[in-house]
Structure formats: C-alpha cells, structure tokens
PDB file of C-alpha atoms in Angstrom:
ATOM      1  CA  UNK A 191     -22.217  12.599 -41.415  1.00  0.00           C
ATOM      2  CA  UNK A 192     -19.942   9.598 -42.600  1.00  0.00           C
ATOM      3  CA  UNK A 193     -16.664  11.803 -41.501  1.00  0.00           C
ATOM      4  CA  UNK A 194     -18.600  12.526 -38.395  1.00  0.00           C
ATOM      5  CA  UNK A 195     -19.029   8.603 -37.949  1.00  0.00           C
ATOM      6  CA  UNK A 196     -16.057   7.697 -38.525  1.00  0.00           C
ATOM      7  CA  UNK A 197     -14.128  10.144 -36.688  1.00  0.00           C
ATOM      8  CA  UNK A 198     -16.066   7.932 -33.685  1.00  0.00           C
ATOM      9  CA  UNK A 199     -15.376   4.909 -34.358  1.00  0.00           C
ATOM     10  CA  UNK A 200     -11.902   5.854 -34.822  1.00  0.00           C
ATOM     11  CA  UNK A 201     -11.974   7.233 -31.143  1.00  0.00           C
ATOM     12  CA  UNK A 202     -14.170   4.333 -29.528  1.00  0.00           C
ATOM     13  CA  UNK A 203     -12.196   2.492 -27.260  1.00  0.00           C
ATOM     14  CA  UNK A 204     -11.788  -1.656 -27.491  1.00  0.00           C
ATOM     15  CA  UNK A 205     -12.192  -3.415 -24.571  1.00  0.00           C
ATOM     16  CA  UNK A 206      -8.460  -4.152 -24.274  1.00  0.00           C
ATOM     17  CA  UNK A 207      -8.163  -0.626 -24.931  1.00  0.00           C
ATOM     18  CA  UNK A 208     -10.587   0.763 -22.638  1.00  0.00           C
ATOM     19  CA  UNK A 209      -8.746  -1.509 -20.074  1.00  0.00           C
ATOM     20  CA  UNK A 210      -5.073  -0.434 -21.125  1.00  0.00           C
ATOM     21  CA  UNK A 211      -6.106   3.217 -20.696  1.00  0.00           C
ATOM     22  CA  UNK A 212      -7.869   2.545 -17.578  1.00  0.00           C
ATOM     23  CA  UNK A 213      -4.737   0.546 -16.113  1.00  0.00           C
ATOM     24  CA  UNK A 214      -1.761   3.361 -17.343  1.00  0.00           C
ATOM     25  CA  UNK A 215       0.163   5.791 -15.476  1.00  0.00           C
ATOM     26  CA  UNK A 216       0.351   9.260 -15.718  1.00  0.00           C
ATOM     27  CA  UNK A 217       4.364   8.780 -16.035  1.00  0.00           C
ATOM     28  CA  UNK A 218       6.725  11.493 -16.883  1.00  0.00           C
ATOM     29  CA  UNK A 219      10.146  11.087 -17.724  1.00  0.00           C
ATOM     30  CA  UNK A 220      12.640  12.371 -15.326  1.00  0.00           C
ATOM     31  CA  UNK A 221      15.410  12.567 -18.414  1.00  0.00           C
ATOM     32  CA  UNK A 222      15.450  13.305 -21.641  1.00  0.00           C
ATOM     33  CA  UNK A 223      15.464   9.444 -22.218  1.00  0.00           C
ATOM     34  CA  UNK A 224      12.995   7.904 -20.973  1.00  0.00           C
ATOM     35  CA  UNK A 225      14.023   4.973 -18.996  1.00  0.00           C
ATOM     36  CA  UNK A 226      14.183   4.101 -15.150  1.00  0.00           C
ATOM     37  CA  UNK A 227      14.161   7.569 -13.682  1.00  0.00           C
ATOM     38  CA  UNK A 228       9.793   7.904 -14.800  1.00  0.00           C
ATOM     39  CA  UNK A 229       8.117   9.281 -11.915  1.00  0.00           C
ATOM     40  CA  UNK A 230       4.400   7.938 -11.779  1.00  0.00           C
ATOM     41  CA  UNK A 231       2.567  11.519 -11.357  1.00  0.00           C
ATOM     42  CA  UNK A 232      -0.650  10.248 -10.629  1.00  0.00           C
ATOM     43  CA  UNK A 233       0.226   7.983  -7.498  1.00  0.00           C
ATOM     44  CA  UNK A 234       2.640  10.459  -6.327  1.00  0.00           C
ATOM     45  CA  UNK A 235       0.664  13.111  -6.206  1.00  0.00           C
ATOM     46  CA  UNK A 236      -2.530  11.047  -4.732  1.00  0.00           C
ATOM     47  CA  UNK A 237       0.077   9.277  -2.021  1.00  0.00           C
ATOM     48  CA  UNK A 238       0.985  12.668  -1.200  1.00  0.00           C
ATOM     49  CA  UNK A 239      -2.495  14.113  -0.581  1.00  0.00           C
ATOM     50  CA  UNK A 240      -4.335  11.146   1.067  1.00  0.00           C
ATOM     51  CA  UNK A 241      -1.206  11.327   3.657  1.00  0.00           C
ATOM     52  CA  UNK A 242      -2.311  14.611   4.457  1.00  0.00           C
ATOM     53  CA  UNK A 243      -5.441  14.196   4.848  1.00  0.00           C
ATOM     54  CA  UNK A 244      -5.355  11.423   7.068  1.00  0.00           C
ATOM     55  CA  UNK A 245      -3.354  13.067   8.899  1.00  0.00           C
ATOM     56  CA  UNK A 246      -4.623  16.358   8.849  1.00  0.00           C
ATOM     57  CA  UNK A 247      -8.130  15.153  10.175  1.00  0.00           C
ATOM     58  CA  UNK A 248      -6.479  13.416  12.836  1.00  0.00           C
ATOM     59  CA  UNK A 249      -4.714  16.139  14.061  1.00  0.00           C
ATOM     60  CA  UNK A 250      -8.343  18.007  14.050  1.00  0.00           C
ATOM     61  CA  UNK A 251      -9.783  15.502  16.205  1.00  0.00           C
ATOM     62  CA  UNK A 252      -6.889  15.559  18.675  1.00  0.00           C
ATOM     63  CA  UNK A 253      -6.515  19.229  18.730  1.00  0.00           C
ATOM     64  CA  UNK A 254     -10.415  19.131  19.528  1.00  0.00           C
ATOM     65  CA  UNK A 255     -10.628  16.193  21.915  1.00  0.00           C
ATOM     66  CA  UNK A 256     -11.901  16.995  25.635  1.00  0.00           C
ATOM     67  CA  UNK A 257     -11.907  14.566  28.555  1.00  0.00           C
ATOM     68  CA  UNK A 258     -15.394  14.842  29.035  1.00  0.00           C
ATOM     69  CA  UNK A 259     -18.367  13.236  26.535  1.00  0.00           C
ATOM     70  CA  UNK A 260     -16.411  12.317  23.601  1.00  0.00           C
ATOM     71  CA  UNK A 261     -18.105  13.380  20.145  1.00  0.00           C
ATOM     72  CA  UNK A 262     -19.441  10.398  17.899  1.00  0.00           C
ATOM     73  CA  UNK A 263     -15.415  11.614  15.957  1.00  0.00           C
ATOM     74  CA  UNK A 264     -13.364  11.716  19.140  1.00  0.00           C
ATOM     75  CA  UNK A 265     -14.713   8.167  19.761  1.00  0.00           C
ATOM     76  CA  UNK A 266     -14.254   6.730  16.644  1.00  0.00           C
ATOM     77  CA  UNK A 267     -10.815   7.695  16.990  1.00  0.00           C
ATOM     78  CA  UNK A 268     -10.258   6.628  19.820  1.00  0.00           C
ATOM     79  CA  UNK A 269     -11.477   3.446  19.108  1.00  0.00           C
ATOM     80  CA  UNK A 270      -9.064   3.686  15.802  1.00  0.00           C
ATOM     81  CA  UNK A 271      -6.369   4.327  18.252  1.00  0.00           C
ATOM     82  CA  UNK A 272      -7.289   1.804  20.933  1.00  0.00           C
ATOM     83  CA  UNK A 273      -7.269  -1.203  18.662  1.00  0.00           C
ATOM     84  CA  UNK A 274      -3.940  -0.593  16.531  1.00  0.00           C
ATOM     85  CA  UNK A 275      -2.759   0.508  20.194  1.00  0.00           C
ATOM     86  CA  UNK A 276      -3.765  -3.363  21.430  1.00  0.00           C
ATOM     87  CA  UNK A 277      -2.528  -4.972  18.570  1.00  0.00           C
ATOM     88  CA  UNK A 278       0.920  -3.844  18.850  1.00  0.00           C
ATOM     89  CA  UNK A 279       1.174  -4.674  22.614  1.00  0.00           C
ATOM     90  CA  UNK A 280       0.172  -8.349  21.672  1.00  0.00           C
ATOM     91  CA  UNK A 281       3.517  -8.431  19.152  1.00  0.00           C
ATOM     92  CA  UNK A 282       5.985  -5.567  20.525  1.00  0.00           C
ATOM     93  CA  UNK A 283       7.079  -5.705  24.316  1.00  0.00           C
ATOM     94  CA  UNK A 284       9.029  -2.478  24.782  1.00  0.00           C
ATOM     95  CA  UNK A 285       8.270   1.106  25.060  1.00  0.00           C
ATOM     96  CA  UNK A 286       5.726   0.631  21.946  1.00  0.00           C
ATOM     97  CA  UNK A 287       4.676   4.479  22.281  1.00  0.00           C
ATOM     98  CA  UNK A 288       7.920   5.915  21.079  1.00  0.00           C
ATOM     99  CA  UNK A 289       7.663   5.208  17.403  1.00  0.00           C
ATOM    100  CA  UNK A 290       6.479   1.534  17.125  1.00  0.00           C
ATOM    101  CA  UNK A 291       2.592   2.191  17.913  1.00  0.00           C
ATOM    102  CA  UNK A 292       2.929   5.717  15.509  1.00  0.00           C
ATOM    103  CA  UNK A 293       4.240   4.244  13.108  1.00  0.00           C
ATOM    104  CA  UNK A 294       1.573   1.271  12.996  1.00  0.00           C
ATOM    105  CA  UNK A 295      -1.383   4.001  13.230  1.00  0.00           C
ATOM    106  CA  UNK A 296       0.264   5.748  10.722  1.00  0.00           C
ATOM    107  CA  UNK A 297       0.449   3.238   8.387  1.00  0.00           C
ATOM    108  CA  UNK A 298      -2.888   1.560   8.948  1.00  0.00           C
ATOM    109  CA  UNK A 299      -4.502   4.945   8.495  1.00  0.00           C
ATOM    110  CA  UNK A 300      -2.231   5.850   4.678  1.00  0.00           C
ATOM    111  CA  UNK A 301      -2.612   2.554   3.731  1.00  0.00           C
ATOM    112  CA  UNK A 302      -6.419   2.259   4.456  1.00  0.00           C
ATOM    113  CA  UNK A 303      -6.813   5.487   2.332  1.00  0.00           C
ATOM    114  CA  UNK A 304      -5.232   4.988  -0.556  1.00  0.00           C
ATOM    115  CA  UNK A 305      -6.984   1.278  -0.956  1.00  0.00           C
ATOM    116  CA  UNK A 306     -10.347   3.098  -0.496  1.00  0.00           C
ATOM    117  CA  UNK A 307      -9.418   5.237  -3.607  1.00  0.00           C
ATOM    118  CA  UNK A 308     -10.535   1.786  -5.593  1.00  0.00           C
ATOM    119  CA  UNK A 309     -14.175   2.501  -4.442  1.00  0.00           C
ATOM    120  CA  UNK A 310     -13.705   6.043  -6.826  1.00  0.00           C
ATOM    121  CA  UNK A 311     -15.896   4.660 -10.368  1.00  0.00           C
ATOM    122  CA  UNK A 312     -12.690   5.118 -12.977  1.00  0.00           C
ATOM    123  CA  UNK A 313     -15.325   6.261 -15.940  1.00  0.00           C
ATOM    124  CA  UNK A 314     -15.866   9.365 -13.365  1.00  0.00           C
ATOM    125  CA  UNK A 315     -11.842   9.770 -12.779  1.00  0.00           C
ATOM    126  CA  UNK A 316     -11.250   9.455 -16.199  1.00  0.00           C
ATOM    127  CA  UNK A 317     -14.062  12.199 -16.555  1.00  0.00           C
ATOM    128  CA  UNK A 318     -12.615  14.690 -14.490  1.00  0.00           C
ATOM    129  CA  UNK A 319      -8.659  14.030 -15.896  1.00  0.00           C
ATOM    130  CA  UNK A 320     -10.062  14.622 -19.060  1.00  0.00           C
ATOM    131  CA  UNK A 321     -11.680  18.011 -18.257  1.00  0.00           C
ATOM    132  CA  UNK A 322      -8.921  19.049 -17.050  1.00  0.00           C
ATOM    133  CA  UNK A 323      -6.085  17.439 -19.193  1.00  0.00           C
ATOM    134  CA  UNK A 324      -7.774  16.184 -22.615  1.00  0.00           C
ATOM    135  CA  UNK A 325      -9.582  12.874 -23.719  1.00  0.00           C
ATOM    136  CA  UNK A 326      -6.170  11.327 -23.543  1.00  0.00           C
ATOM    137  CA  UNK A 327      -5.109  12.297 -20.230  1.00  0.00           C
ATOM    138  CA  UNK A 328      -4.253   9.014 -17.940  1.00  0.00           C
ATOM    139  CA  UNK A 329      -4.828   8.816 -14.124  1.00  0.00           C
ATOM    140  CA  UNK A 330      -4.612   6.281 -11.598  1.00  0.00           C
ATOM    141  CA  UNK A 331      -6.587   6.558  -8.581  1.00  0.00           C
ATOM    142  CA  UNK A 332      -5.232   3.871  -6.352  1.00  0.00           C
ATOM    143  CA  UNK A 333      -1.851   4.548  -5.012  1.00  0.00           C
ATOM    144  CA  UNK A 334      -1.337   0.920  -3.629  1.00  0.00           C
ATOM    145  CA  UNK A 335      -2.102  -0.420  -7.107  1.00  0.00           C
ATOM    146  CA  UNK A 336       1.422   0.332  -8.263  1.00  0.00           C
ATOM    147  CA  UNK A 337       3.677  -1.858  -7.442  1.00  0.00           C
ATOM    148  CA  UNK A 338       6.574   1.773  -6.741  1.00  0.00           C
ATOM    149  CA  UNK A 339       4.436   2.514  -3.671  1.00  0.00           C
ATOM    150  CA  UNK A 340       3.848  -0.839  -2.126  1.00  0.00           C
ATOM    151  CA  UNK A 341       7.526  -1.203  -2.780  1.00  0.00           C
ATOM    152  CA  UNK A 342       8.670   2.112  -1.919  1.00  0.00           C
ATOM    153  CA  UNK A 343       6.464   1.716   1.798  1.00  0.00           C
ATOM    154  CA  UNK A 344       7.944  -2.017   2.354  1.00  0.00           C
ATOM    155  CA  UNK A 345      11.661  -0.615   1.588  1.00  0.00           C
ATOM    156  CA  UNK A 346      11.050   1.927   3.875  1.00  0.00           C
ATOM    157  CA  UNK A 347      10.201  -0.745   6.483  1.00  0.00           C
ATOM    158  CA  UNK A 348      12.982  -3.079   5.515  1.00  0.00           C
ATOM    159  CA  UNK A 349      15.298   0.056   6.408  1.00  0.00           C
ATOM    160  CA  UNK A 350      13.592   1.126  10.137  1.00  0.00           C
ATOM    161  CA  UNK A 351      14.197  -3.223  10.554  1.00  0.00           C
ATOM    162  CA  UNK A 352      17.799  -2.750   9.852  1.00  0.00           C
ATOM    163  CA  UNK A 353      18.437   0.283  11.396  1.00  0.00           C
ATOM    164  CA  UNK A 354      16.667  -0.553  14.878  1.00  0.00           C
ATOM    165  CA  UNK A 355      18.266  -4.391  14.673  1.00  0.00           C
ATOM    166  CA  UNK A 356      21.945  -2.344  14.701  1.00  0.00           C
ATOM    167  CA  UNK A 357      20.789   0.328  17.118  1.00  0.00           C
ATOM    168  CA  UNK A 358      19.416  -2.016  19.855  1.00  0.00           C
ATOM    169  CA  UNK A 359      22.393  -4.952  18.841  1.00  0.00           C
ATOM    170  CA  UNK A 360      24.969  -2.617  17.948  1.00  0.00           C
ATOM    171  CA  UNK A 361      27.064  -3.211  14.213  1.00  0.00           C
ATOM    172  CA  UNK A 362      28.558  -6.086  15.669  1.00  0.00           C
ATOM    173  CA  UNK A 363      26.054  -7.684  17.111  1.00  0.00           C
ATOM    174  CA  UNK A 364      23.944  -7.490  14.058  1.00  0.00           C
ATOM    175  CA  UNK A 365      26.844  -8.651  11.921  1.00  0.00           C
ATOM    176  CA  UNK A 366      27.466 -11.678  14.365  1.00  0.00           C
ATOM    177  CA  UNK A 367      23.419 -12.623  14.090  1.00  0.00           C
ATOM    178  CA  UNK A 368      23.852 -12.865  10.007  1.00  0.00           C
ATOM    179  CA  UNK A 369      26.506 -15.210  10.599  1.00  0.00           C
ATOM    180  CA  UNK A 370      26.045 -17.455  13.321  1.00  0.00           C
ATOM    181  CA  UNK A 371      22.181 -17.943  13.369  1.00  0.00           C
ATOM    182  CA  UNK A 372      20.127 -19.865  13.686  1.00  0.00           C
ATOM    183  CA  UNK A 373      22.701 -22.849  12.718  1.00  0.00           C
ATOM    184  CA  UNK A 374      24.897 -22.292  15.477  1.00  0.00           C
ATOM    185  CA  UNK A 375      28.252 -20.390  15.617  1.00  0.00           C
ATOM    186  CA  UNK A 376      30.721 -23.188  13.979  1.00  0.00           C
ATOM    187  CA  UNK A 377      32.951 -21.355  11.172  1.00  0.00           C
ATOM    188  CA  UNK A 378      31.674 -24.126   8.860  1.00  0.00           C
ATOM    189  CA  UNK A 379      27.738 -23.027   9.051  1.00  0.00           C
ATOM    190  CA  UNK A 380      28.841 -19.338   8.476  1.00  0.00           C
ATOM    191  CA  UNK A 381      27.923 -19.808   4.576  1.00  0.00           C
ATOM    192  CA  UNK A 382      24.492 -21.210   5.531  1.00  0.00           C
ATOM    193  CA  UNK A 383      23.998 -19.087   8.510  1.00  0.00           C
ATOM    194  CA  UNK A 384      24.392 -16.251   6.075  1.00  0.00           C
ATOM    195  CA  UNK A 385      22.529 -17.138   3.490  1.00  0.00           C
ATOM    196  CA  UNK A 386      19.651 -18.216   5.130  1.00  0.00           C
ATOM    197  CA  UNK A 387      19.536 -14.699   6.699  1.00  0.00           C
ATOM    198  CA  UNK A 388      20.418 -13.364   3.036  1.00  0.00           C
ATOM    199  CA  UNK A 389      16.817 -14.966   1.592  1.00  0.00           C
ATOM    200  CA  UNK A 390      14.980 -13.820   4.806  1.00  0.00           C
ATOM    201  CA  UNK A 391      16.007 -10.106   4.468  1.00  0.00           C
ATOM    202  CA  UNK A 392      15.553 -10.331   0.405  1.00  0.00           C
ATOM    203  CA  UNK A 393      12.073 -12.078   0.554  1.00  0.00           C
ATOM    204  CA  UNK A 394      10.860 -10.071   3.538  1.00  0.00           C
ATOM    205  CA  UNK A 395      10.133  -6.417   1.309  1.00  0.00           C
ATOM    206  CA  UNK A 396       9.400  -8.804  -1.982  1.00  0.00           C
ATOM    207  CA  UNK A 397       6.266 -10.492  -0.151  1.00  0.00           C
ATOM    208  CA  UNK A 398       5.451  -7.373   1.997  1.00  0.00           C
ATOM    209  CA  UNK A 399       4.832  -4.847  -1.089  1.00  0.00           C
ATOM    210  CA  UNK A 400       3.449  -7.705  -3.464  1.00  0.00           C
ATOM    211  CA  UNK A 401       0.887  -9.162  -1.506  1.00  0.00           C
ATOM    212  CA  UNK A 402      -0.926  -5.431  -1.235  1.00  0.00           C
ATOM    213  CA  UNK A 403       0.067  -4.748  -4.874  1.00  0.00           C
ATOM    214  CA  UNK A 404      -1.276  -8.014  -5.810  1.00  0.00           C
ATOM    215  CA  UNK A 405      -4.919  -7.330  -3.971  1.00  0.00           C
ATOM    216  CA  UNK A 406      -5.300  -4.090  -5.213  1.00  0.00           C
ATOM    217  CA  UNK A 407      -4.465  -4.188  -8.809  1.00  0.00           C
ATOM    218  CA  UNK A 408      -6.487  -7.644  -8.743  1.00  0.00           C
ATOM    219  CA  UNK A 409      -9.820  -5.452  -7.581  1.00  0.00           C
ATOM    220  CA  UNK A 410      -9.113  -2.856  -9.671  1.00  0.00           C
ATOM    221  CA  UNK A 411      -9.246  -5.340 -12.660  1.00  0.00           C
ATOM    222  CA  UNK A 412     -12.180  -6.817 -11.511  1.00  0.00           C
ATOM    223  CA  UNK A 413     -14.306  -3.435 -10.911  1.00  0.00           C
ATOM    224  CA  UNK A 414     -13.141  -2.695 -14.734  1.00  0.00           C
ATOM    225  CA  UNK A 415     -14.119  -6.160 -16.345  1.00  0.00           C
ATOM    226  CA  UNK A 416     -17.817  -5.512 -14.372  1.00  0.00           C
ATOM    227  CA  UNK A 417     -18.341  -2.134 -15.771  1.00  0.00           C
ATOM    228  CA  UNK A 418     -17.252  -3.774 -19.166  1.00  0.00           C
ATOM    229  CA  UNK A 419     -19.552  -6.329 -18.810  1.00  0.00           C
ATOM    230  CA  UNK A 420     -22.687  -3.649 -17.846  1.00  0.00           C
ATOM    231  CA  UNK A 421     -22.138  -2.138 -21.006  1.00  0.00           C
ATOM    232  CA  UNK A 422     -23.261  -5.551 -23.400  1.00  0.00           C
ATOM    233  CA  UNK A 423     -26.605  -4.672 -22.864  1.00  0.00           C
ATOM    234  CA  UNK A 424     -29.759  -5.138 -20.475  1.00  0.00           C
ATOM    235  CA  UNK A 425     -28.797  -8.360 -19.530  1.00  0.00           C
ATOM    236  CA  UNK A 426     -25.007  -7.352 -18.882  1.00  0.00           C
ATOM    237  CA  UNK A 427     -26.113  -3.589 -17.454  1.00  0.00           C
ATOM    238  CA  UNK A 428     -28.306  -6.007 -14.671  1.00  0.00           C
ATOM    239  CA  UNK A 429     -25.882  -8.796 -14.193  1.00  0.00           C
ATOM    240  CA  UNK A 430     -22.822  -6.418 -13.462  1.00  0.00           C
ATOM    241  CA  UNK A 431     -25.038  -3.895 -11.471  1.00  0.00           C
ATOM    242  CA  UNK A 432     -25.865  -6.929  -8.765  1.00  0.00           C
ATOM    243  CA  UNK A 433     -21.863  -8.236  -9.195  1.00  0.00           C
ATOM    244  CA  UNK A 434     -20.525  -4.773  -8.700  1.00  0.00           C
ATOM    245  CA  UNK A 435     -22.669  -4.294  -5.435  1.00  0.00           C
ATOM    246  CA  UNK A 436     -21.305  -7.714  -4.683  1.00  0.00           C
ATOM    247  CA  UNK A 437     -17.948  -7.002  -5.261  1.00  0.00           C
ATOM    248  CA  UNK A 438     -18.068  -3.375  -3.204  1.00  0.00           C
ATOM    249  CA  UNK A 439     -19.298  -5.080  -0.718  1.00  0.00           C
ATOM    250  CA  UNK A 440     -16.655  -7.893  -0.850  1.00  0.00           C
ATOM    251  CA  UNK A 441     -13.753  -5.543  -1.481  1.00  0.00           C
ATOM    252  CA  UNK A 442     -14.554  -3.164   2.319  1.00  0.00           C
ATOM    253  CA  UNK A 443     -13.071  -6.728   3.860  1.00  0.00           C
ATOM    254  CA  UNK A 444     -10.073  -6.680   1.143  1.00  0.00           C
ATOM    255  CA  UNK A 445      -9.307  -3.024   1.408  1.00  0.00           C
ATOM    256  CA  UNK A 446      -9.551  -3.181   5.190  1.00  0.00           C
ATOM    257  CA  UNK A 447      -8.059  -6.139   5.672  1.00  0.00           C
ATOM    258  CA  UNK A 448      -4.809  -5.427   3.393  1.00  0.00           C
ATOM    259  CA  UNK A 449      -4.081  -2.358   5.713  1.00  0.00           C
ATOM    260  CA  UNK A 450      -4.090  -4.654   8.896  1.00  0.00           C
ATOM    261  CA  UNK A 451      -1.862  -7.011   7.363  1.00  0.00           C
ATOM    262  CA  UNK A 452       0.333  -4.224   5.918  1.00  0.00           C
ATOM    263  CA  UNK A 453       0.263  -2.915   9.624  1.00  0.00           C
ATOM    264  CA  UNK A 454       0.734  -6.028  11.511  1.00  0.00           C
ATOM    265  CA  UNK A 455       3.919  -7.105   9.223  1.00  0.00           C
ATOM    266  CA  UNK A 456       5.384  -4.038   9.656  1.00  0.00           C
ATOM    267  CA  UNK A 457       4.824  -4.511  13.443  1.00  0.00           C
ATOM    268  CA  UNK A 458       6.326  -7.814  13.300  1.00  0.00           C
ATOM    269  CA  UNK A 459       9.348  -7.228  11.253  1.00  0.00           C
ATOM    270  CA  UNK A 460      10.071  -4.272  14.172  1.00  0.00           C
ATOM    271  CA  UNK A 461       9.425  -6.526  16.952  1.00  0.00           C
ATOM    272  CA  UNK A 462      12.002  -9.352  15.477  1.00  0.00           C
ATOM    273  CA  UNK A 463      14.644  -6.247  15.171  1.00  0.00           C
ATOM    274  CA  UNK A 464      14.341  -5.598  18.587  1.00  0.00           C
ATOM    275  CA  UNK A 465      14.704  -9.451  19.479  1.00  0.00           C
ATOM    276  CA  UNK A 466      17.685 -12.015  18.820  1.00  0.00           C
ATOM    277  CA  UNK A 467      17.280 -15.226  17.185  1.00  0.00           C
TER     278      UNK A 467
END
C-alpha cells in the first residue's frame, strides 16, 4: 500500500507541471541531433486536417447548392461568403475574384478552425493522446497557438505581397519603390528610402503572426490556470466553473475576431502590393 502510494505521488503532476505538459509539443526531431529541423507533430498534423475539413464541407455545400430555397447550410454559407466577399471590395479595387477574395475566405475559414480547437477541454485531449500514446504522450490542440504556424501563414503572405508587388510593378518598378519612396527620388534619401521600406517589410510578418500567436496561447493559458483553480476545492470547483463559462463566452469574440483581423491584414497587405506609394 505505501509502494502503491508512493508510486502516485511520484506520478502526480505540480501545477507548473501539469501546465508544462499541458503547454509542450509533440516535437520530433528531423536529425539525429536535435536542433532547428523539429517538426511540431501535433500542429502539423491538426493544421493539416482542420484545412480539410473546412474545406471539404465547403465544397459539400457548393456541390449541393440549388438556386431555388436555400437550405438553413447553403445560407449560412452564403452569408459566410457574402460578408468576407464585402469586406474585400471595401479594401481591394481590382478583379478581387481571381485569388484575392479566395484567398481571404480561405483564410478566415483555416484560421477560424484551428482557434476553435481552444474550446476542446485539454484534460479530455490529454485523455485520448494518452490512450492512444501512453500517460506521457504530449498534444497540442490549437494550431495557431504555436508561434511555426502563425509564422509559417504570415510568411506565406509576406511572399504572395512580394510576388504580386513585382508582377503588377514589374522587378524594376518594385526595386525603384524600395528606393525612392516615400522620401522622394534624390540619390541622398536612397539610404532612408530603403530602410524605411526595410522595417516595413521586416515588421509586417513579425506583427501579423504574433498578434494571433499572442491571443491564442494567452487563452489557452487562461482556460488551464481556471481548470487549475477548479481543482482547490468547492470553493475553487464553483469559482472557476462560473469564470470558465465566462471566459468561453469571452473567448467566441477573441477566436472570431483574430480570424477577421488575420483576414483583413492579409487583405490589406495585397491591396498595398497592387498599389504604389
């Protein structure tokens, strides 16, 4: 009985600990040393699949859609559709249907998806990853959480920015727009002209990936410091119950309203390729 007691308190988990296990990546080395080539298993795999399925379920609706009655779906898609439609017409004023509005859907919708993964109870994750792969077994459920996707997704944009800013200015264009905006074409405001352009292109994926990272791993924190706090007792069970109902209710706005903004800069940054200073 006193092995049997101490083989549990041996495997009870601290708060830091329970945290720390809570907050770690499923990360396997890509080398035989581990170092910077560690691919995060858990929010690749979970990127992967929520993509998928958001788009796979759109594709349903669309393949099922009729021009008569809408169902209670086909209208709540086209609602979807309607307002991300609207929003880039207010910021882009070309041909938005070629890839712009797509793209802003498209990212609205992944983005959306893998935020909701927060509303997922981590005790029950942890549950099922450790059915499957052991009591030690780590899983994160929230893609956006790590700071590689947010990243990874801003890069991407950063790159479609650059790429349409050459295609609709040409090379030379784009090379004359670092260097002689907005301070004016003078050989002697080159330097300035190109450094200013230097911070906005640098800061532009830095702010874009770590405000989402920022509001995600922030609510995932919190939702873990609640369910810490309902396991103090009555009083704590009671108090966190009420504050975790709070908080779910608090974090629909967050996880909602990081997508838009995740959507909407990405529309922006487009839009500004396609226009000269």
């Amino acid at each position: 009985m006193a092995t049997e007691h101490a083989d549990n308190a041996q495997h009870a988990l601290t708060p830091s600990a329970y945290i720390e296990h809570h907050l770690s990546f499923n990360a396997q080395p890509l080398t035989e040393s581990a170092g910077f080539w560690t691919l995060h298993v858990d929010t690749f795999v979970m990127s992967v699949a929520l993509g998928l399925i958001v788009m796979g379920l759109i594709w349903m609706v669309a393949r099922k859609a009729t021009a008569g009655v809408p169902t209670k779906t086909q209208a709540f898609v086209e609602l979807v559709f309607s307002f991300i439609d609207d929003q880039v017409k207010n910021i882009f004023h070309g041909n938005r249907h070629s890839f712009i509005a797509p793209t802003a859907l498209t990212v609205f919708l992944w983005v959306f998806a893998m935020n909701s993964m927060d509303f997922l109870p981590v005790d029950w994750v942890a549950g099922i990853v450790s059915f499957f792969g052991g009591e030690h077994a780590k899983w994160r459920a929230v893609p956006t959480s790590d700071i590689n996707t947010t990243f990874a997704l801003a890069l991407s944009v950063w790159i479609l920015m650059i790429f349409f800013a050459i295609k609709v200015k040409g090379f030379g264009g784009w090379i004359h727009e670092l260097f002689c905006a907005p301070f004016g074409t003078k050989i002697w405001v080159w330097p300035a002209n190109f450094m200013f352009n230097l911070i906005e292109y640098v800061s532009k994926p830095l702010s874009h990936s770590l405000r989402l990272f920022g509001n995600m791993y922030a609510g995932e924190v919190i939702f873990l410091l609640l369910g810490m706090w309902a396991a103090t007792g009555l009083t704590g069970t009671i108090a966190g119950a009420i504050l975790g109902a709070g908080w779910s209710i608090f974090h629909i706005l967050i996880v909602a309203l990081q997508a838009f903004i995740f959507m909407m800069l990405t529309v922006v940054y487009l839009a500004m390729a396609h226009e000269g200073h």
